[in-house]
Amino acid sequence: MRFLVKAATTSAVTLGVGAAALLYSQSTPDRGATSGSTDATKELSAKEFNGLQNPRRLKEALAPSHLPWTHHAQKGRYTNLRELATQVVHENAAASPPGERAYTVSSSDVKLIFYRLLGCPYCAKVEAVLQYHDVPYEEVHVDPLSGKGLPDRRYQLAPQLYFSPLVQRRSGSAEAAATASNGVYLVDSAEIVSQLSVPLKYAADIVNPHISATRDWITNHFHGASFAITNSSFRDAYATYTYVTPSSYHNFFYHVAGSAALSVLSRYKIQPRLIAKMERANGPVAAAPTEATACMDSNGVWMLSEASRKALTATMQLGAVEEWLQAELDTFLQRRPNGKVFHGGNSPDLADVEMYGVTRVIDQHPRLGAVVRGGAFGEWQTAMREKLKANTGSVYA
């Protein structure tokens, strides 16, 4: 379901225009032109696109000894370090106004740009990881229909990270031009989160089997379930719409038609697909996926008992949407150690951080938000918010 949010928003906007078939026929040649028949414009997979990047530059960008990774440790010593870390600094420029303690930008310091789609759960996970670890970044919102904002059309999915040298030469020489192009991309949320574990020091979470199982459930089940839940009816989709689409698509006509598209997609495609996966998982072959196929083939619920899977399936089919949401949240809470607030025990682990990120859209929902803010999950959410505030000074997510 990696395309879920992008496809849903695209469908919504297309219907909002009122000529879905025409727009589709027009956009298909455009995508073909963008993909093209030449190597220069061929649309690539995440693996292919990441493979084009300079491995030495990526390794240098992810070294934990410079900005933006050192921001949290150094921000108390310098003025406006967060703002400095998200803008291009010209060589020999003053880093802060006179009378304030200046940070001297190093040639190894890196500016981080985060390309994301609104409402995208994969983007939300990356956002939560960056915010929890107090990493400064510049954010670029990608248009879900036109793709405007994407830096390289050979790879057209979000999230994407771009690392470039923070300091730039003022000279217009060829050397300066080369420096300006010394950036490196990192795409695909799973690869991004894995690579960020080096500078942000959570590599142990990546290989922990219990954390990995919960993260698999979040990615391969809860993403789709949360979309189906928040868009299960026209009323709910209407409330969700403004949180998952850019403001340019918020006029009344787009809003009504788009909400209808989201609810149809939820009710007649996403929910039946989830139920079918659950029913297959209840069979005798419901086993943990192998490491090689986990990301592609997992149903996300293999770690649950058969009784739990059957109960969840029944709730999905027969229960009210609030009951379904509560059952999903309880599934996450039951993965915590006994008597502990967090999935990670006394402090959040990577599963906590990702779950916090992907539940932000639900939290904003005027009706369903009360479910995530109430009960044991609400207590967990409050504890996560306090941890974020303690780490960063404010709550961004």
Short mmCIF file of C-alpha atoms in Angstrom, two decimals:
data_model
loop_
_atom_site.label_atom_id
_atom_site.label_comp_id
_atom_site.label_asym_id
_atom_site.label_seq_id
_atom_site.Cartn_x
_atom_site.Cartn_y
_atom_site.Cartn_z
CA MET A 1 0.00 0.00 0.00
CA ARG A 2 2.97 2.28 -0.50
CA PHE A 3 1.03 4.30 -3.08
CA LEU A 4 -2.03 4.58 -0.83
CA VAL A 5 -2.06 8.26 0.11
CA LYS A 6 -0.73 9.47 -3.22
CA ALA A 7 -3.28 7.41 -5.14
CA ALA A 8 -6.12 8.48 -2.88
CA THR A 9 -5.31 12.16 -3.14
CA THR A 10 -4.80 11.93 -6.88
CA SER A 11 -8.19 10.24 -7.24
CA ALA A 12 -9.79 12.89 -5.05
CA VAL A 13 -8.39 15.79 -7.02
CA THR A 14 -9.18 14.15 -10.34
CA LEU A 15 -12.81 13.65 -9.35
CA GLY A 16 -12.91 17.19 -8.04
CA VAL A 17 -12.08 18.51 -11.47
CA GLY A 18 -15.12 16.64 -12.72
CA ALA A 19 -13.49 14.90 -15.67
CA ALA A 20 -11.71 11.87 -14.30
CA ALA A 21 -11.41 9.97 -17.55
CA LEU A 22 -10.14 12.97 -19.48
CA LEU A 23 -7.59 13.89 -16.87
CA TYR A 24 -6.40 10.31 -16.62
CA SER A 25 -5.89 10.09 -20.38
CA GLN A 26 -4.01 13.39 -20.28
CA SER A 27 -1.85 12.49 -17.31
CA THR A 28 -0.84 9.09 -18.64
CA PRO A 29 1.11 10.48 -21.62
CA ASP A 30 2.70 13.02 -19.28
CA ARG A 31 3.89 10.25 -17.02
CA GLY A 32 5.16 8.42 -20.07
CA ALA A 33 7.01 11.52 -21.16
CA THR A 34 8.44 11.93 -17.72
CA SER A 35 9.44 8.30 -17.58
CA GLY A 36 10.44 8.49 -21.19
CA SER A 37 12.21 5.98 -23.30
CA THR A 38 15.66 7.37 -22.66
CA ASP A 39 17.87 6.46 -19.75
CA ALA A 40 17.97 10.10 -18.62
CA THR A 41 14.23 10.24 -17.91
CA LYS A 42 13.43 6.62 -17.06
CA GLU A 43 11.44 6.25 -13.84
CA LEU A 44 13.47 4.23 -11.35
CA SER A 45 12.72 2.05 -8.36
CA ALA A 46 13.88 3.19 -4.94
CA LYS A 47 16.72 0.67 -5.02
CA GLU A 48 17.83 1.85 -8.46
CA PHE A 49 17.64 5.52 -7.50
CA ASN A 50 19.55 5.01 -4.26
CA GLY A 51 22.10 3.01 -6.24
CA LEU A 52 22.85 6.08 -8.38
CA GLN A 53 23.97 8.10 -5.37
CA ASN A 54 27.62 8.54 -4.45
CA PRO A 55 28.22 6.12 -1.53
CA ARG A 56 31.15 8.12 -0.18
CA ARG A 57 29.11 11.33 -0.03
CA LEU A 58 26.20 9.52 1.62
CA LYS A 59 28.52 8.04 4.23
CA GLU A 60 29.99 11.48 4.90
CA ALA A 61 26.53 13.05 5.11
CA LEU A 62 25.45 10.45 7.69
CA ALA A 63 28.57 10.78 9.83
CA PRO A 64 27.34 11.68 13.34
CA SER A 65 30.03 14.30 14.00
CA HIS A 66 28.48 17.31 12.22
CA LEU A 67 25.24 19.20 11.61
CA PRO A 68 22.39 18.40 11.44
CA TRP A 69 23.05 15.42 13.73
CA THR A 70 24.94 17.45 16.36
CA HIS A 71 22.20 20.08 16.62
CA HIS A 72 20.63 18.70 19.79
CA ALA A 73 23.93 18.58 21.69
CA GLN A 74 25.05 22.04 20.57
CA LYS A 75 21.89 24.14 20.36
CA GLY A 76 22.24 25.50 23.90
CA ARG A 77 25.64 27.00 23.11
CA TYR A 78 24.81 28.92 19.96
CA THR A 79 22.18 31.37 18.77
CA ASN A 80 19.64 30.27 16.16
CA LEU A 81 21.48 27.05 15.36
CA ARG A 82 18.29 25.41 14.05
CA GLU A 83 17.71 28.25 11.58
CA LEU A 84 21.37 28.21 10.54
CA ALA A 85 21.24 24.47 9.86
CA THR A 86 18.33 24.83 7.42
CA GLN A 87 19.71 27.54 5.14
CA VAL A 88 22.63 27.82 2.75
CA VAL A 89 25.56 29.58 4.39
CA HIS A 90 27.99 31.33 2.08
CA GLU A 91 31.67 30.93 2.71
CA ASN A 92 33.09 33.49 5.17
CA ALA A 93 29.60 34.79 6.07
CA ALA A 94 28.85 35.70 9.68
CA ALA A 95 26.85 32.94 11.32
CA SER A 96 25.00 35.19 13.78
CA PRO A 97 24.51 38.90 14.57
CA PRO A 98 27.25 40.81 16.42
CA GLY A 99 27.22 40.29 20.17
CA GLU A 100 25.79 36.77 19.91
CA ARG A 101 27.81 33.58 20.06
CA ALA A 102 28.44 32.48 16.50
CA TYR A 103 28.66 28.94 15.23
CA THR A 104 31.43 28.48 12.70
CA VAL A 105 30.11 26.35 9.89
CA SER A 106 32.32 23.41 8.97
CA SER A 107 32.84 22.06 5.48
CA SER A 108 31.43 18.76 6.75
CA ASP A 109 28.15 20.29 7.99
CA VAL A 110 25.13 19.21 5.98
CA LYS A 111 21.77 20.79 5.17
CA LEU A 112 18.86 18.32 5.17
CA ILE A 113 15.82 18.77 2.90
CA PHE A 114 12.77 16.57 3.51
CA TYR A 115 10.35 16.05 0.59
CA ARG A 116 6.99 14.76 1.78
CA LEU A 117 3.32 14.30 0.95
CA LEU A 118 0.63 15.47 3.34
CA GLY A 119 -1.17 12.56 4.98
CA CYS A 120 1.45 10.04 3.84
CA PRO A 121 2.14 7.55 6.67
CA TYR A 122 5.59 6.75 5.30
CA CYS A 123 6.46 10.44 5.40
CA ALA A 124 4.95 10.70 8.88
CA LYS A 125 7.30 8.00 10.18
CA VAL A 126 10.37 9.76 8.80
CA GLU A 127 9.09 13.07 10.17
CA ALA A 128 8.60 11.57 13.63
CA VAL A 129 12.11 10.10 13.67
CA LEU A 130 13.67 13.43 12.69
CA GLN A 131 11.59 15.41 15.17
CA TYR A 132 12.05 13.00 18.07
CA HIS A 133 15.83 13.27 17.65
CA ASP A 134 15.67 17.07 17.28
CA VAL A 135 17.13 17.11 13.76
CA PRO A 136 16.63 20.41 11.89
CA TYR A 137 15.48 20.19 8.28
CA GLU A 138 13.84 22.15 5.51
CA GLU A 139 10.45 20.73 4.49
CA VAL A 140 9.11 20.68 0.94
CA HIS A 141 5.50 19.61 0.30
CA VAL A 142 5.03 17.66 -2.92
CA ASP A 143 1.90 18.20 -5.00
CA PRO A 144 0.17 14.78 -5.11
CA LEU A 145 -1.24 15.27 -8.61
CA SER A 146 1.43 17.13 -10.55
CA GLY A 147 4.44 15.97 -8.57
CA LYS A 148 5.58 19.58 -8.29
CA GLY A 149 8.27 19.88 -5.66
CA LEU A 150 10.04 16.64 -6.48
CA PRO A 151 13.67 17.40 -7.33
CA ASP A 152 14.25 14.46 -9.69
CA ARG A 153 11.41 12.98 -11.75
CA ARG A 154 13.21 9.67 -12.16
CA TYR A 155 11.85 8.75 -8.73
CA GLN A 156 8.35 10.04 -7.98
CA LEU A 157 7.49 8.77 -4.51
CA ALA A 158 7.82 10.45 -1.13
CA PRO A 159 9.46 10.57 1.34
CA GLN A 160 12.85 11.68 0.07
CA LEU A 161 15.81 13.20 1.88
CA TYR A 162 18.45 15.36 0.23
CA PHE A 163 21.76 16.10 1.90
CA SER A 164 23.87 18.98 0.60
CA PRO A 165 26.87 20.90 1.97
CA LEU A 166 25.69 23.60 4.36
CA VAL A 167 28.42 26.01 3.29
CA GLN A 168 28.63 27.17 -0.33
CA ARG A 169 31.31 29.15 -2.10
CA ARG A 170 30.41 32.63 -3.34
CA SER A 171 32.51 32.21 -6.47
CA GLY A 172 30.84 31.49 -9.77
CA SER A 173 33.65 29.16 -10.77
CA ALA A 174 33.27 25.60 -11.99
CA GLU A 175 34.48 24.44 -8.60
CA ALA A 176 31.62 26.31 -6.94
CA ALA A 177 29.15 24.74 -9.35
CA ALA A 178 30.54 21.31 -8.52
CA THR A 179 30.21 22.03 -4.81
CA ALA A 180 26.59 23.07 -5.32
CA SER A 181 25.87 19.70 -6.94
CA ASN A 182 27.62 17.68 -4.27
CA GLY A 183 24.37 16.64 -2.66
CA VAL A 184 23.07 13.11 -2.29
CA TYR A 185 19.54 11.67 -2.11
CA LEU A 186 18.11 8.96 0.09
CA VAL A 187 14.65 7.59 -0.75
CA ASP A 188 12.19 4.94 0.53
CA SER A 189 11.03 5.28 4.13
CA ALA A 190 12.38 1.89 5.25
CA GLU A 191 15.83 2.66 3.84
CA ILE A 192 15.76 6.20 5.23
CA VAL A 193 14.88 5.06 8.76
CA SER A 194 17.51 2.32 8.57
CA GLN A 195 20.26 4.69 7.39
CA LEU A 196 19.37 7.35 9.96
CA SER A 197 19.99 4.80 12.71
CA VAL A 198 23.74 5.45 12.35
CA PRO A 199 23.90 9.19 13.16
CA LEU A 200 20.89 9.04 15.49
CA LYS A 201 22.20 5.99 17.35
CA TYR A 202 19.23 3.64 17.35
CA ALA A 203 20.82 0.84 15.30
CA ALA A 204 19.98 -1.71 18.01
CA ASP A 205 16.26 -1.04 17.41
CA ILE A 206 16.61 -1.89 13.72
CA VAL A 207 17.79 -5.44 14.46
CA ASN A 208 15.65 -6.11 17.54
CA PRO A 209 13.14 -8.89 16.59
CA HIS A 210 10.31 -7.64 18.83
CA ILE A 211 10.63 -4.06 17.58
CA SER A 212 10.91 -5.27 13.98
CA ALA A 213 7.70 -7.31 14.31
CA THR A 214 5.76 -4.32 15.64
CA ARG A 215 7.17 -2.05 12.94
CA ASP A 216 6.10 -4.62 10.35
CA TRP A 217 2.56 -4.50 11.77
CA ILE A 218 2.59 -0.69 11.58
CA THR A 219 3.80 -0.66 7.96
CA ASN A 220 1.93 -3.59 6.47
CA HIS A 221 -1.31 -3.45 8.43
CA PHE A 222 -1.92 -0.30 10.46
CA HIS A 223 -1.13 2.09 7.59
CA GLY A 224 -3.95 0.63 5.53
CA ALA A 225 -6.28 0.15 8.49
CA SER A 226 -5.92 3.77 9.62
CA PHE A 227 -6.70 4.99 6.09
CA ALA A 228 -9.78 2.76 5.86
CA ILE A 229 -10.95 3.86 9.31
CA THR A 230 -10.57 7.60 8.81
CA ASN A 231 -12.27 7.45 5.40
CA SER A 232 -14.88 4.76 6.10
CA SER A 233 -17.79 7.09 5.33
CA PHE A 234 -18.28 10.30 3.41
CA ARG A 235 -18.60 12.20 6.71
CA ASP A 236 -15.30 10.88 8.02
CA ALA A 237 -13.54 11.36 4.68
CA TYR A 238 -14.83 14.95 4.53
CA ALA A 239 -13.22 15.59 7.91
CA THR A 240 -9.97 13.89 6.85
CA TYR A 241 -9.64 15.58 3.47
CA THR A 242 -8.04 18.87 4.55
CA TYR A 243 -5.29 17.06 6.47
CA VAL A 244 -4.15 14.94 3.53
CA THR A 245 -4.36 17.43 0.64
CA PRO A 246 -2.59 20.72 -0.12
CA SER A 247 -4.51 23.95 0.47
CA SER A 248 -4.73 24.54 -3.29
CA TYR A 249 -7.28 21.69 -3.41
CA HIS A 250 -9.46 22.88 -0.53
CA ASN A 251 -12.27 24.66 -2.33
CA PHE A 252 -15.76 23.27 -1.78
CA PHE A 253 -16.01 21.42 -5.10
CA TYR A 254 -12.70 19.61 -4.62
CA HIS A 255 -13.58 18.93 -0.98
CA VAL A 256 -16.90 17.24 -1.72
CA ALA A 257 -15.75 15.24 -4.75
CA GLY A 258 -12.45 14.37 -3.14
CA SER A 259 -14.11 13.15 0.04
CA ALA A 260 -16.39 10.93 -2.02
CA ALA A 261 -13.35 9.46 -3.77
CA LEU A 262 -11.57 8.79 -0.49
CA SER A 263 -14.59 7.07 1.04
CA VAL A 264 -15.15 4.91 -2.06
CA LEU A 265 -11.48 3.89 -2.09
CA SER A 266 -11.64 3.05 1.59
CA ARG A 267 -14.89 1.09 1.54
CA TYR A 268 -14.59 -0.82 -1.73
CA LYS A 269 -10.85 -1.37 -2.11
CA ILE A 270 -8.76 -0.89 1.02
CA GLN A 271 -11.08 -2.45 3.62
CA PRO A 272 -11.91 -5.57 1.53
CA ARG A 273 -8.20 -6.03 0.83
CA LEU A 274 -7.38 -5.83 4.53
CA ILE A 275 -10.11 -8.32 5.43
CA ALA A 276 -8.89 -10.73 2.73
CA LYS A 277 -5.36 -10.54 4.08
CA MET A 278 -6.60 -11.18 7.60
CA GLU A 279 -8.63 -14.19 6.50
CA ARG A 280 -5.63 -15.65 4.68
CA ALA A 281 -3.52 -15.03 7.78
CA ASN A 282 -5.99 -17.08 9.83
CA GLY A 283 -5.15 -20.15 7.76
CA PRO A 284 -2.53 -22.78 8.56
CA VAL A 285 0.23 -21.02 6.60
CA ALA A 286 0.17 -17.82 8.66
CA ALA A 287 3.84 -17.65 9.57
CA ALA A 288 6.48 -15.01 9.97
CA PRO A 289 7.86 -13.79 6.63
CA THR A 290 11.46 -14.46 5.85
CA GLU A 291 13.87 -11.55 6.20
CA ALA A 292 14.23 -11.26 2.44
CA THR A 293 10.50 -10.98 1.79
CA ALA A 294 9.27 -9.25 4.94
CA CYS A 295 8.79 -5.82 3.41
CA MET A 296 7.00 -7.04 0.28
CA ASP A 297 5.02 -10.09 1.38
CA SER A 298 4.16 -9.57 5.03
CA ASN A 299 0.52 -9.17 6.00
CA GLY A 300 1.65 -7.33 9.12
CA VAL A 301 -0.30 -9.55 11.52
CA TRP A 302 1.73 -12.76 11.53
CA MET A 303 2.95 -12.10 15.09
CA LEU A 304 -0.62 -12.08 16.49
CA SER A 305 -2.24 -15.22 17.85
CA GLU A 306 -4.91 -16.90 15.75
CA ALA A 307 -7.56 -15.90 18.29
CA SER A 308 -6.43 -12.26 18.13
CA ARG A 309 -6.49 -12.27 14.33
CA LYS A 310 -9.99 -13.75 14.21
CA ALA A 311 -11.28 -11.25 16.76
CA LEU A 312 -9.76 -8.35 14.85
CA THR A 313 -11.21 -9.63 11.57
CA ALA A 314 -14.69 -9.85 13.11
CA THR A 315 -14.38 -6.29 14.42
CA MET A 316 -13.29 -5.05 10.99
CA GLN A 317 -16.30 -6.72 9.36
CA LEU A 318 -19.05 -6.11 11.90
CA GLY A 319 -17.98 -3.51 14.44
CA ALA A 320 -18.41 0.25 14.40
CA VAL A 321 -15.45 2.17 13.06
CA GLU A 322 -14.60 3.41 16.57
CA GLU A 323 -14.45 -0.20 17.78
CA TRP A 324 -12.19 -1.14 14.89
CA LEU A 325 -9.83 1.75 15.65
CA GLN A 326 -9.76 0.86 19.34
CA ALA A 327 -8.94 -2.76 18.51
CA GLU A 328 -6.01 -1.66 16.34
CA LEU A 329 -4.68 0.65 19.05
CA ASP A 330 -5.03 -2.13 21.63
CA THR A 331 -2.97 -4.39 19.38
CA PHE A 332 -0.09 -1.93 19.64
CA LEU A 333 -0.51 -1.43 23.39
CA GLN A 334 -0.45 -5.18 24.01
CA ARG A 335 3.03 -5.30 22.48
CA ARG A 336 4.43 -3.26 25.37
CA PRO A 337 6.31 -4.92 28.25
CA ASN A 338 4.08 -5.58 31.27
CA GLY A 339 3.53 -2.49 33.37
CA LYS A 340 5.47 -0.18 31.04
CA VAL A 341 4.19 2.94 29.32
CA PHE A 342 6.24 2.59 26.14
CA HIS A 343 6.80 -0.19 23.66
CA GLY A 344 10.46 0.31 24.51
CA GLY A 345 9.84 -0.02 28.25
CA ASN A 346 10.98 2.97 30.26
CA SER A 347 11.73 5.06 27.18
CA PRO A 348 10.41 5.08 23.60
CA ASP A 349 11.93 2.83 20.98
CA LEU A 350 11.67 3.10 17.20
CA ALA A 351 8.24 1.41 17.15
CA ASP A 352 6.92 4.03 19.60
CA VAL A 353 8.29 6.87 17.48
CA GLU A 354 6.86 5.52 14.22
CA MET A 355 3.46 4.77 15.76
CA TYR A 356 3.31 8.30 17.16
CA GLY A 357 4.02 9.68 13.70
CA VAL A 358 1.39 7.68 11.82
CA THR A 359 -1.38 8.44 14.33
CA ARG A 360 -1.08 12.23 13.91
CA VAL A 361 -3.72 12.39 11.15
CA ILE A 362 -6.16 10.37 13.27
CA ASP A 363 -5.47 12.64 16.24
CA GLN A 364 -6.59 15.64 14.17
CA HIS A 365 -9.85 13.98 13.13
CA PRO A 366 -12.79 15.79 14.81
CA ARG A 367 -14.64 12.55 15.61
CA LEU A 368 -12.09 9.74 15.71
CA GLY A 369 -9.41 11.82 17.41
CA ALA A 370 -11.19 11.24 20.71
CA VAL A 371 -10.42 7.52 20.43
CA VAL A 372 -6.65 8.00 20.18
CA ARG A 373 -6.67 10.67 22.89
CA GLY A 374 -8.65 8.54 25.35
CA GLY A 375 -7.88 5.55 27.54
CA ALA A 376 -4.55 3.76 27.67
CA PHE A 377 -3.54 4.89 24.19
CA GLY A 378 -4.20 8.49 25.16
CA GLU A 379 -1.91 8.03 28.17
CA TRP A 380 0.78 6.62 25.89
CA GLN A 381 0.30 9.51 23.47
CA THR A 382 0.62 12.06 26.28
CA ALA A 383 3.79 10.35 27.48
CA MET A 384 5.21 10.47 23.95
CA ARG A 385 4.36 14.14 23.66
CA GLU A 386 6.16 14.84 26.93
CA LYS A 387 9.23 12.96 25.67
CA LEU A 388 9.20 15.02 22.48
CA LYS A 389 8.93 18.22 24.46
CA ALA A 390 11.78 17.16 26.74
CA ASN A 391 13.97 16.31 23.74
CA THR A 392 13.22 19.31 21.57
CA GLY A 393 11.73 22.05 23.73
CA SER A 394 8.44 21.85 21.81
CA VAL A 395 6.18 19.32 20.16
CA TYR A 396 6.49 19.40 16.39
CA ALA A 397 4.66 16.22 15.37
#
